[in-house]
Coordinates of C-alpha atoms and ligand atoms in Angstrom, one line a residue:
Chain S
X15 CA -9.8 2.3 -33.5
X16 CA -6.2 1.4 -33.7
X17 CA -4.0 2.9 -31.0
X18 CA -0.7 4.6 -31.9
X19 CA 1.6 3.6 -29.0
X20 CA 3.8 6.5 -27.8
X21 CA 7.5 6.1 -27.5
X22 CA 8.1 7.9 -24.2
X23 CA 9.6 7.9 -20.8
X24 CA 8.4 8.4 -17.2
X25 CA 11.8 9.2 -15.8
X26 CA 15.0 11.1 -16.6
X27 CA 14.0 13.2 -19.6
X28 CA 10.2 12.7 -19.0
X29 CA 9.2 12.6 -22.6
X30 CA 5.6 11.4 -21.6
X31 CA 2.9 13.3 -23.5
X32 CA -0.9 13.0 -23.8
X33 CA -2.4 13.3 -27.3
X34 CA -5.6 15.3 -27.8
X35 CA -7.4 12.0 -27.7
X36 CA -5.9 11.1 -24.3
X37 CA -6.7 14.6 -22.9
X38 CA -10.3 14.5 -23.9
X39 CA -10.8 11.0 -22.4
X40 CA -8.9 11.8 -19.2
X41 CA -10.8 10.5 -16.1
X42 CA -11.3 13.8 -14.5
X43 CA -12.2 12.9 -10.9
X44 CA -14.3 15.9 -9.7
X45 CA -18.1 15.8 -10.4
X46 CA -18.6 19.1 -8.6
X47 CA -16.5 22.2 -7.5
X48 CA -15.4 20.7 -4.2
X49 CA -13.9 17.4 -2.9
X50 CA -14.1 15.3 0.2
X51 CA -13.6 11.6 0.8
X52 CA -16.7 9.5 0.3
X53 CA -17.7 5.9 -0.4
X54 CA -17.6 6.8 -4.1
X55 CA -18.2 3.3 -5.6
X56 CA -20.4 2.3 -8.6
X57 CA -20.8 -0.7 -10.8
X58 CA -18.1 -1.2 -13.5
X59 CA -20.3 -2.0 -16.4
X60 CA -18.6 -0.1 -19.2
X61 CA -19.1 3.5 -20.1
X62 CA -19.4 5.9 -23.1
X63 CA -17.5 4.6 -26.2
X64 CA -13.9 5.7 -26.2
X65 CA -13.9 6.6 -22.5
X66 CA -11.5 4.9 -20.0
X67 CA -14.5 3.2 -18.5
X68 CA -15.6 1.4 -21.6
X69 CA -13.4 -1.7 -21.4
X70 CA -12.7 -3.9 -18.5
X71 CA -8.9 -3.1 -18.7
X72 CA -8.3 0.1 -20.6
X73 CA -5.4 0.0 -23.0
X74 CA -4.2 3.4 -24.3
X75 CA -1.3 5.1 -26.1
X76 CA 1.0 4.8 -23.1
X77 CA 0.7 1.0 -22.9
X78 CA 4.0 -0.1 -24.3
X79 CA 6.1 2.6 -22.6
X80 CA 4.4 2.0 -19.3
X81 CA 5.3 -1.7 -19.5
X82 CA 8.9 -0.8 -20.2
X83 CA 8.9 1.5 -17.2
X84 CA 7.5 -1.3 -15.0
X85 CA 10.3 -3.7 -16.2
X86 CA 12.9 -1.1 -15.2
X87 CA 11.4 -0.7 -11.8
X88 CA 11.3 -4.5 -11.3
X89 CA 15.0 -4.9 -12.4
X90 CA 15.9 -2.4 -9.7
X91 CA 13.6 -3.8 -7.0
X92 CA 12.0 -7.3 -7.5
X93 CA 10.1 -6.8 -4.2
X94 CA 7.6 -4.7 -6.0
X95 CA 5.9 -7.9 -7.1
X96 CA 5.2 -10.3 -4.2
X97 CA 2.7 -13.0 -3.5
X98 CA 2.3 -14.9 -0.2
X99 CA 2.4 -18.7 -0.7
X100 CA -1.4 -19.2 -0.5
X101 CA -2.1 -16.7 -3.3
X102 CA -0.9 -18.6 -6.4
X103 CA -4.4 -19.7 -7.4
X104 CA -5.5 -16.0 -7.2
X105 CA -2.6 -15.3 -9.5
X106 CA -4.0 -17.7 -12.1
X107 CA -7.4 -16.2 -11.7
X108 CA -5.9 -12.8 -12.4
X109 CA -4.1 -14.1 -15.5
X110 CA -7.3 -15.6 -16.8
X111 CA -9.4 -12.5 -16.2
X112 CA -6.9 -10.2 -17.9
X113 CA -6.2 -12.5 -20.9
X114 CA -9.9 -13.2 -21.5
X115 CA -10.9 -9.6 -21.1
X116 CA -8.1 -8.1 -23.3
X117 CA -8.6 -10.7 -26.1
X118 CA -12.3 -10.0 -26.2
X119 CA -12.1 -6.2 -25.8
X120 CA -9.1 -5.7 -28.1
X121 CA -9.1 -8.6 -30.6
X122 CA -6.8 -6.8 -32.9
X123 CA -4.2 -6.4 -30.1
X124 CA -4.5 -9.6 -28.1
X125 CA -5.4 -13.2 -28.8
X126 CA -6.1 -16.1 -26.5
X127 CA -6.6 -19.6 -27.8
X128 CA -7.6 -22.3 -25.3
X129 CA -7.7 -26.0 -25.8
X130 CA -8.4 -27.5 -22.4
X131 CA -5.5 -26.4 -20.2
X132 CA -3.3 -25.7 -23.2
X133 CA -3.3 -22.0 -23.7
X134 CA -1.8 -19.8 -26.4
X135 CA -1.5 -16.1 -25.7
X136 CA -0.5 -13.4 -28.2
X137 CA 0.3 -9.8 -27.2
X138 CA 0.9 -7.9 -30.4
X139 CA 1.9 -4.5 -29.0
X140 CA 4.6 -6.0 -26.8
X141 CA 5.6 -8.7 -29.4
X142 CA 4.9 -11.6 -26.9
X143 CA 3.7 -15.0 -27.8
X144 CA 3.5 -17.7 -25.1
X145 CA 2.2 -21.3 -25.1
X146 CA 1.6 -22.6 -21.6
X147 CA -0.4 -25.0 -19.4
X148 CA -3.0 -23.2 -17.3
X149 CA -2.4 -23.8 -13.6
X150 CA 1.2 -25.2 -14.3
X151 CA 3.7 -22.6 -13.1
X152 CA 6.6 -24.4 -14.6
X153 CA 5.3 -23.5 -18.1
X154 CA 5.6 -19.7 -17.6
X155 CA 8.8 -17.7 -17.3
X156 CA 7.6 -16.4 -13.8
X157 CA 4.6 -16.7 -11.5
X158 CA 1.2 -16.1 -13.2
X159 CA 0.5 -12.8 -11.4
X160 CA 3.9 -11.3 -12.4
X161 CA 3.6 -12.7 -15.9
X162 CA 0.3 -11.0 -16.7
X163 CA 0.8 -7.8 -14.8
X164 CA 4.0 -7.2 -16.7
X165 CA 1.6 -6.9 -19.6
X166 CA -1.2 -4.8 -18.1
X167 CA -1.1 -1.1 -17.2
X168 CA -1.7 -0.1 -13.6
X169 CA -0.9 -1.6 -10.3
X170 CA -2.6 -4.7 -8.9
X171 CA -3.4 -5.6 -5.3
X172 CA -4.8 -9.1 -4.8
X173 CA -6.8 -9.4 -1.6
X174 CA -7.5 -12.7 0.2
X175 CA -10.9 -12.7 1.8
X176 CA -11.2 -14.5 5.2
X177 CA -12.8 -13.8 8.6
X178 CA -15.1 -11.1 7.0
X179 CA -11.9 -9.2 6.1
X180 CA -9.7 -8.4 3.2
X181 CA -5.9 -9.1 3.4
X182 CA -3.4 -7.7 1.0
X183 CA -1.6 -10.9 0.3
X184 CA -0.2 -10.3 -3.2
X185 CA 0.5 -7.5 -5.6
X186 CA 2.4 -5.8 -8.4
X187 CA 3.0 -2.2 -7.4
X188 CA 5.3 0.0 -9.5
X189 CA 3.0 3.1 -10.2
X190 CA 1.8 3.8 -6.7
X191 CA 0.9 7.0 -5.0
X192 CA 3.6 6.7 -2.3
X193 CA 2.8 3.4 -0.5
X194 CA 4.9 0.3 -0.2
X195 CA 3.7 -3.2 -1.1
X196 CA 6.6 -4.7 0.7
X197 CA 5.6 -3.0 3.9
X198 CA 1.9 -3.4 3.5
X199 CA 1.8 -7.0 2.3
X200 CA -0.1 -9.2 4.8
X201 CA -2.0 -6.3 6.3
X202 CA -5.8 -6.1 6.5
X203 CA -8.1 -3.4 5.0
X204 CA -8.0 -1.2 8.1
X205 CA -4.3 -1.6 8.7
X206 CA -3.1 -0.6 5.2
X207 CA -5.5 2.4 5.2
X208 CA -4.3 3.5 8.7
X209 CA -2.3 6.5 7.4
X210 CA -5.3 8.1 5.6
X211 CA -6.6 11.1 7.5
X212 CA -10.3 11.8 8.4
X213 CA -11.8 8.9 6.5
X214 CA -11.7 6.4 9.4
X215 CA -13.6 8.9 11.6
X216 CA -16.1 9.4 8.8
X217 CA -16.9 5.7 8.8
X218 CA -15.9 5.5 5.2
X219 CA -13.6 2.4 5.5
X220 CA -16.2 0.4 7.4
X221 CA -18.8 1.0 4.8
X222 CA -16.4 0.5 1.9
X223 CA -15.2 -2.9 3.3
X224 CA -18.8 -4.1 3.7
X225 CA -19.4 -3.2 0.0
X226 CA -16.2 -5.0 -1.1
X227 CA -16.9 -8.2 0.8
X228 CA -20.1 -8.5 -1.1
X229 CA -18.8 -8.0 -4.6
X230 CA -19.9 -11.0 -6.7
X231 CA -18.2 -12.6 -9.7
X232 CA -19.2 -11.0 -12.9
X233 CA -20.3 -7.8 -11.2
X234 CA -17.2 -5.6 -10.8
X235 CA -17.2 -2.2 -9.2
X236 CA -15.0 0.9 -9.6
X237 CA -14.1 4.3 -8.1
X238 CA -11.7 7.1 -8.7
X239 CA -9.0 8.4 -6.4
X240 CA -6.5 11.2 -7.2
X241 CA -3.4 13.0 -6.0
X242 CA -0.7 15.3 -7.4
X243 CA 2.7 14.4 -9.0
X244 CA 5.5 16.7 -10.1
X245 CA 6.8 15.4 -13.5
X246 CA 5.1 12.4 -15.1
X247 CA 6.8 10.0 -12.7
X248 CA 4.9 6.7 -12.5
X249 CA 7.1 5.3 -9.7
X250 CA 6.4 7.7 -6.9
X251 CA 7.3 4.9 -4.4
X252 CA 8.3 5.4 -0.8
X253 CA 11.3 3.1 -1.7
X254 CA 12.6 5.8 -4.0
X255 CA 11.3 8.9 -2.3
X256 CA 14.8 9.9 -1.3
X257 CA 15.5 10.2 -5.0
X258 CA 12.3 11.8 -6.4
X259 CA 11.2 13.9 -3.4
X260 CA 13.5 16.8 -4.4
X261 CA 11.6 17.1 -7.7
X262 CA 8.6 18.5 -5.7
X263 CA 10.7 21.5 -4.9
X264 CA 12.0 22.1 -8.5
X265 CA 8.9 23.8 -10.0
X266 CA 8.7 27.5 -10.8
X267 CA 5.7 29.7 -12.0
X268 CA 7.1 29.3 -15.5
X269 CA 7.4 25.5 -15.5
X270 CA 4.4 24.5 -13.3
X271 CA 2.0 24.1 -16.3
X272 CA 4.2 21.5 -17.8
X273 CA 5.6 19.9 -14.7
X274 CA 2.6 19.6 -12.3
X275 CA 0.4 16.6 -13.1
X276 CA -2.9 15.6 -11.8
X277 CA -2.7 11.9 -11.0
X278 CA -5.9 9.9 -11.2
X279 CA -6.4 6.3 -10.3
X280 CA -9.2 4.3 -11.9
X281 CA -9.6 1.6 -9.3
X282 CA -11.7 -1.4 -10.1
X283 CA -12.8 -4.4 -8.0
X284 CA -13.2 -8.0 -9.4
X285 CA -14.2 -11.1 -7.5
X286 CA -12.0 -14.0 -8.7
X287 CA -13.7 -17.3 -9.5
X288 CA -11.5 -20.1 -8.1
X289 CA -9.7 -18.4 -5.2
X290 CA -12.6 -16.1 -4.1
X291 CA -10.0 -13.4 -3.8
X292 CA -10.7 -9.8 -4.8
X293 CA -8.6 -8.3 -7.5
X294 CA -7.9 -4.6 -7.2
X295 CA -6.4 -3.0 -10.3
X296 CA -5.3 0.6 -9.7
X297 CA -4.8 2.3 -13.1
X298 CA -2.9 5.5 -13.0
X299 CA -3.5 8.4 -15.5
X300 CA -1.4 11.5 -15.6
X301 CA -2.2 14.8 -17.1
X302 CA -0.1 18.1 -17.1
X303 CA -1.9 21.2 -15.7
X304 CA -1.3 22.9 -19.1
X305 CA -3.2 20.1 -20.9
X306 CA -6.0 19.8 -18.4
X307 CA -6.8 23.5 -18.5
X308 CA -7.4 23.3 -22.2
X309 CA -10.8 22.0 -21.1
X310 CA -12.5 25.1 -19.8
X311 CA -14.8 23.3 -17.3
X312 CA -11.9 21.3 -15.9
X313 CA -9.7 24.4 -15.5
X314 CA -12.4 26.3 -13.6
X315 CA -13.2 23.3 -11.4
X316 CA -9.7 22.2 -10.6
X317 CA -8.9 25.7 -9.3
X318 CA -11.9 25.6 -6.9
X319 CA -11.3 22.1 -5.7
X320 CA -7.6 22.7 -4.9
X321 CA -8.4 26.1 -3.3
X322 CA -11.0 24.7 -1.0
X323 CA -9.4 21.3 -0.2
X324 CA -9.1 20.6 3.5
X325 CA -5.5 21.1 4.7
X326 CA -5.4 17.5 6.0
X327 CA -5.9 16.2 2.5
X328 CA -3.5 18.5 0.8
X329 CA -0.9 17.5 3.4
X330 CA -1.5 13.8 3.1
X331 CA -1.4 14.0 -0.7
X332 CA 1.9 15.7 -0.4
X333 CA 1.3 19.1 -2.1
X334 CA 0.6 21.5 0.7
X335 CA 3.9 23.4 0.1
X336 CA 3.1 23.7 -3.6
X337 CA -0.5 24.7 -3.2
X338 CA 0.0 28.5 -3.3
X339 CA 1.9 28.2 -6.6
X340 CA -0.7 25.8 -8.0
X341 CA -3.4 28.2 -7.1
X342 CA -1.6 31.2 -8.7
X343 CA -1.4 29.2 -11.9
X344 CA -4.9 27.7 -11.9
X345 CA -6.6 31.0 -11.1
X346 CA -5.9 32.1 -14.7
X347 CA -8.3 29.5 -15.8
X348 CA -11.2 30.3 -13.4
X349 CA -13.4 33.2 -14.6
X350 CA -16.0 32.6 -11.9
X351 CA -18.6 31.2 -14.3
X352 CA -20.7 28.2 -13.1
X353 CA -19.7 24.7 -14.1
X354 CA -22.0 21.9 -15.3
X355 CA -22.5 18.9 -12.9
X356 CA -20.6 15.7 -13.6
X357 CA -17.1 14.8 -14.7
X358 CA -17.4 15.0 -18.5
X359 CA -15.6 17.8 -20.4
X360 CA -18.9 19.1 -22.0
X361 CA -16.8 20.9 -24.6
X362 CA -19.7 21.9 -26.8
X363 CA -22.0 23.2 -24.0
X364 CA -19.6 24.9 -21.5
X365 CA -18.6 28.5 -22.2
X366 CA -15.1 29.4 -23.3
X367 CA -12.9 31.1 -20.7
X368 CA -13.7 34.8 -20.4
X369 CA -10.5 36.4 -19.3
Chain Y
X30 CA 7.9 0.7 37.6
X31 CA 4.9 2.4 36.1
X32 CA 3.8 1.4 32.6
X33 CA 4.1 3.7 29.7
X34 CA 0.7 4.8 28.2
X35 CA 1.1 5.0 24.5
X36 CA -0.8 7.9 22.9
X37 CA -3.8 7.2 20.6
X38 CA -2.5 6.3 17.2
X39 CA -3.4 5.0 13.8
X40 CA -5.0 1.6 13.2
X41 CA -1.9 -0.3 12.0
X42 CA -0.1 0.4 15.3
X43 CA -0.3 -2.5 17.8
X44 CA -1.9 -2.0 21.2
X45 CA -0.8 -4.1 24.2
X46 CA -2.7 -5.4 27.2
X47 CA -1.8 -6.7 30.6
X48 CA -0.7 -10.3 31.2
X49 CA -3.0 -12.4 33.2
X50 CA -2.5 -16.0 34.3
X51 CA -4.6 -18.4 32.2
X52 CA -5.5 -22.0 32.9
X53 CA -3.5 -24.4 30.8
X54 CA -1.1 -27.4 31.0
X55 CA 1.8 -25.5 29.6
X56 CA 2.9 -21.9 29.3
X57 CA 5.6 -20.2 27.2
X58 CA 6.8 -16.8 28.3
X59 CA 9.1 -14.7 26.1
X60 CA 10.4 -11.5 27.6
X61 CA 13.2 -9.0 27.3
X62 CA 14.6 -6.5 29.8
X63 CA 11.9 -5.0 32.1
X64 CA 9.4 -7.5 30.7
X65 CA 10.8 -9.7 33.6
X66 CA 8.7 -7.5 36.0
X67 CA 5.5 -8.5 34.2
X68 CA 6.5 -12.2 34.5
X69 CA 7.2 -11.8 38.2
X70 CA 3.8 -10.2 38.7
X71 CA 2.2 -13.2 36.9
X72 CA 4.0 -15.6 39.2
X73 CA 2.7 -13.6 42.2
X74 CA -0.8 -13.8 41.0
X75 CA -0.9 -17.6 40.4
X76 CA 1.5 -19.7 42.5
X77 CA 1.0 -22.8 40.3
X78 CA 1.8 -21.1 37.0
X79 CA 5.6 -21.2 37.0
X80 CA 5.8 -25.0 37.6
X81 CA 4.4 -25.5 34.0
X82 CA 6.2 -22.6 32.4
X83 CA 9.1 -22.2 30.1
X84 CA 10.7 -18.7 30.2
X85 CA 12.8 -17.4 27.4
X86 CA 14.4 -14.2 28.7
X87 CA 16.7 -11.7 27.1
X88 CA 18.0 -9.3 29.8
X89 CA 19.5 -6.8 27.3
X90 CA 20.8 -3.8 29.2
X91 CA 19.2 -4.9 32.5
X92 CA 22.0 -7.4 32.9
X93 CA 21.6 -9.5 36.0
X94 CA 18.9 -7.3 37.6
X95 CA 16.0 -9.8 37.2
X96 CA 17.7 -13.1 36.5
X97 CA 17.9 -14.4 40.1
X98 CA 14.3 -13.4 40.8
X99 CA 13.0 -15.1 37.7
X100 CA 14.9 -18.3 38.7
X101 CA 13.5 -18.0 42.3
X102 CA 10.0 -17.8 40.9
X103 CA 10.5 -21.5 40.0
X104 CA 9.9 -21.9 36.3
X105 CA 10.0 -25.4 34.9
X106 CA 12.6 -24.1 32.4
X107 CA 14.5 -20.8 32.2
X108 CA 16.7 -19.7 29.3
X109 CA 18.6 -16.5 29.5
X110 CA 20.0 -15.4 26.2
X111 CA 21.9 -12.5 24.6
X112 CA 19.6 -11.5 21.8
X113 CA 16.4 -12.4 19.9
X114 CA 18.4 -13.6 17.0
X115 CA 20.3 -16.0 19.3
X116 CA 17.1 -17.3 20.8
X117 CA 15.1 -17.7 17.6
X118 CA 16.0 -21.3 16.9
X119 CA 15.1 -22.3 20.5
X120 CA 11.8 -20.4 20.3
X121 CA 10.9 -22.2 17.0
X122 CA 11.8 -25.5 18.5
X123 CA 9.6 -25.0 21.6
X124 CA 6.7 -23.7 19.5
X125 CA 7.1 -26.5 17.0
X126 CA 6.6 -29.0 19.9
X127 CA 3.7 -27.1 21.4
X128 CA 0.6 -29.0 22.2
X129 CA -3.0 -27.7 22.0
X130 CA -3.7 -25.4 24.8
X131 CA -0.3 -23.8 25.1
X132 CA -0.6 -20.3 26.5
X133 CA 1.9 -17.7 25.2
X134 CA 2.9 -14.6 27.2
X135 CA 5.0 -11.9 25.4
X136 CA 6.3 -8.9 27.3
X137 CA 9.0 -6.3 27.1
X138 CA 9.8 -4.0 24.2
X139 CA 7.7 -3.7 21.1
X140 CA 10.4 -5.3 19.0
X141 CA 10.5 -8.4 21.1
X142 CA 6.7 -8.7 21.3
X143 CA 6.3 -8.2 17.5
X144 CA 9.0 -10.7 16.5
X145 CA 7.9 -13.4 19.0
X146 CA 4.3 -12.8 17.9
X147 CA 5.3 -13.7 14.4
X148 CA 7.0 -16.9 15.5
X149 CA 3.9 -17.9 17.5
X150 CA 1.4 -17.2 14.8
X151 CA 3.6 -18.8 12.1
X152 CA 3.1 -22.2 13.8
X153 CA -0.6 -21.6 14.1
X154 CA -0.9 -20.6 17.8
X155 CA -4.3 -18.8 17.8
X156 CA -4.4 -15.1 18.7
X157 CA -6.7 -16.0 21.6
X158 CA -3.9 -18.0 23.2
X159 CA -1.3 -15.1 23.0
X160 CA -1.2 -12.2 25.5
X161 CA 1.1 -9.2 25.3
X162 CA 2.2 -6.5 27.7
X163 CA 4.6 -3.7 27.0
X164 CA 7.3 -3.0 29.6
X165 CA 10.4 -0.9 29.7
X166 CA 11.9 1.0 26.8
X167 CA 9.7 2.6 24.2
X168 CA 12.4 2.0 21.6
X169 CA 11.1 0.9 18.2
X170 CA 12.3 -1.6 15.7
X171 CA 12.4 0.3 12.4
X172 CA 12.5 -0.7 8.8
X173 CA 14.1 1.7 6.4
X174 CA 11.7 1.8 3.5
X175 CA 14.5 2.7 1.2
X176 CA 17.2 0.0 1.8
X177 CA 14.8 -2.4 3.8
X178 CA 17.4 -2.8 6.6
X179 CA 16.1 -3.1 10.1
X180 CA 17.4 -0.8 12.8
X181 CA 16.8 -2.1 16.3
X182 CA 16.0 -0.1 19.5
X183 CA 15.5 3.3 17.9
X184 CA 14.8 5.8 20.6
X185 CA 14.9 9.1 18.7
X186 CA 13.2 10.8 15.8
X187 CA 14.9 11.3 13.4
X188 CA 17.5 8.5 13.5
X189 CA 20.2 7.2 11.2
X190 CA 19.5 4.0 9.3
X191 CA 22.2 1.5 10.6
X192 CA 22.4 0.0 7.1
X193 CA 22.3 2.8 4.4
X194 CA 23.0 5.8 6.6
X195 CA 20.0 7.9 5.5
X196 CA 18.3 10.2 8.1
X197 CA 14.9 8.7 8.7
X198 CA 11.8 10.0 10.4
X199 CA 9.8 7.6 12.6
X200 CA 6.3 6.7 11.4
X201 CA 3.5 5.1 13.3
X202 CA 2.7 2.9 10.3
X203 CA 3.5 -0.7 11.5
X204 CA 3.9 -4.0 9.7
X205 CA 3.2 -7.1 11.7
X206 CA 4.9 -9.2 9.1
X207 CA 8.1 -7.3 9.5
X208 CA 7.5 -6.6 13.2
X209 CA 8.7 -3.1 12.5
X210 CA 7.6 0.5 12.1
X211 CA 8.4 2.4 8.9
X212 CA 11.3 4.9 8.6
X213 CA 11.3 7.4 5.7
X214 CA 14.0 9.8 4.6
X215 CA 13.5 13.1 6.4
X216 CA 15.5 15.4 4.2
X217 CA 14.5 14.2 0.7
X218 CA 13.0 17.6 -0.2
X219 CA 15.7 19.7 1.5
X220 CA 18.9 17.6 1.4
X221 CA 21.1 18.2 4.5
X222 CA 18.3 19.8 6.5
X223 CA 18.0 17.2 9.3
X224 CA 16.4 18.4 12.5
X225 CA 18.1 17.5 15.8
X226 CA 16.9 14.1 17.1
X227 CA 14.4 14.2 19.9
X228 CA 13.5 11.3 22.2
X229 CA 10.4 9.5 21.1
X230 CA 7.2 10.7 22.9
X231 CA 9.0 13.6 24.4
Ligands
HEM422 C1 -9.5 -3.5 -1.5 C2 -9.0 -2.6 -2.2 C3 -8.2 -1.4 -1.8 C4 -6.8 -1.4 -1.6 C5 -5.8 -2.5 -1.8 C6 -6.5 0.0 -1.2 C7 -5.3 0.4 -0.9 C8 -4.9 1.7 -0.5 C9 -3.6 2.1 -0.1 C10 -2.4 1.2 -0.1 C11 -3.7 3.4 0.2 C12 -2.5 4.3 0.7 C13 -2.4 4.3 2.2 C14 -1.1 4.9 2.7 O1 -1.1 6.2 2.9 O2 -0.2 4.2 2.9 C15 -5.1 3.8 0.1 C16 -5.6 5.1 0.3 C17 -6.9 5.4 0.2 N1 -8.0 4.5 0.0 FE1 -7.8 2.6 -0.5 N2 -7.7 0.7 -1.1 C18 -8.7 -0.1 -1.4 C19 -10.0 0.2 -1.4 C20 -10.6 1.4 -1.1 C21 -12.0 1.7 -1.1 C22 -13.1 0.8 -1.6 C23 -12.1 3.0 -0.7 C24 -13.4 3.7 -0.6 C25 -13.7 4.8 -0.1 C26 -10.7 3.5 -0.4 C27 -10.4 4.7 0.0 C28 -9.1 5.2 0.1 C29 -8.8 6.6 0.4 C30 -9.8 7.8 0.6 C31 -7.4 6.7 0.5 C32 -6.6 8.0 0.6 C33 -6.2 8.5 -0.8 C34 -5.8 9.9 -0.9 O3 -6.2 10.8 -0.3 O4 -5.0 10.1 -1.9 N3 -9.8 2.5 -0.7 N4 -5.8 2.7 -0.3

């Protein structure tokens, strides 16, 4: 299908909207009526046609506007994209993986022509055409990681692998759930995860690291993570928290359906060929409560998950103060009927809301 | 003086040990303030150590308290300086000329240990050749996550960023690269509501 790219903003007037198409394909993260941290990883080998899992790097209606938002963030704060000196090759690996995947998966949107090391890249939605020499930084307007991730939705962490450990040594981070690349760059897997409650004690990070260290080229993996965001703000950074934090307190029972968004990250893991680094794309999807609850199964389930979520998680995710208001709103969409297992909307088989 | 026992914390927060004399042809000791006590104890435990040692010492608010005693311990070289920034070029010079087998001892405040650790690892001194021991003030070196400015010797939570003036709370999340803890705006969700500062660990 051809995608109609939205003209929208993720700041100020927040004109971001999801179409019906985007609502139905939203990566709802709860496969049952409760949630706790787990080593929730699976192979990333596609998924149902039209779903966000189908392609290697999902492109959707928000693409062009998201890239515009990223450019604004970078103008304000160039430190959102950093790469330690030994990570340049991994940057080229990333550029290759994204260009090859996008041109194969979306041939009507992206083209890549390669003649030896002479590459020609065409990005139609963004109106970009670039001829360059692969592995020659002087032929691109900026470093390879920055160049390609200014044209790819989601954040990217690039992990160097050494001493049986992953090190966050490069990244492009402008749509993050409240963590700082500038602060975390150079840390290892356990250090950057240090602030997460409960999961260390549960042994989750030890098992997750073991899994990641063994990811092979050509066999990527994926998982979902989620949090809550008031207003469709992509840049919920600690850097700007003193500016956006106040928005968390500006919701009312009348506006919560439009303002409160479930924020889901589709995280994927790719082994890179030349550098042996691990690429970690973190793709952020936002959906307003009022849109999400148009899917009866999701409305029922979200209410139960948020109601029963351990306090530590609600605090860490930053919505403990708003939880009562969220539950008041969501309870309208929970009629107590059972929900079908799995994350899919099951629109034809799930009963309509009885209230 | 008894040593402060830091409470259990998250995994990014550094932990410190106790300095012990190690065999080696040369020793570099970098200390500030009460860190001098740890060096004097080292000297007591191995009488041959100091003859092959270069001490870089920043007394800070301890003034002259330890300087004579350090000199009397008989180090091969003793530098007494006003600040880490002032000593940095000298530290780099010494580390740059280091031979295999140099033993490094870092002691004093967390800010001193963290910054000196970065200098040592930057020139490839292996972690196994570097020892640390916390002594003296529990003050922290803090990075403001908003303006990126570093505020040295923070002893209260919250505190005021010395660069942008925001009121910041003190996190345990620590960056070795910056040798700093993270400070985050405390009144973002309720502007003006800043709790009274309390001493760290009180
Ligand atoms: C190597 C790639 C990964 C990177 C770069 C990464 C990065 C991060 C970062 C920066 C945070 C925020 C920490 C903070 O509060 O400052 C985080 C949170 C978290 N990470 Fe990872 N992570 C990775 C892989 C994984 C994997 C494989 C798991 C599997 C279980 C995992 C589980 C979590 C959990 C449970 C949280 C807390 C999220 C929440 O409650 O909202 N991470 N991660």
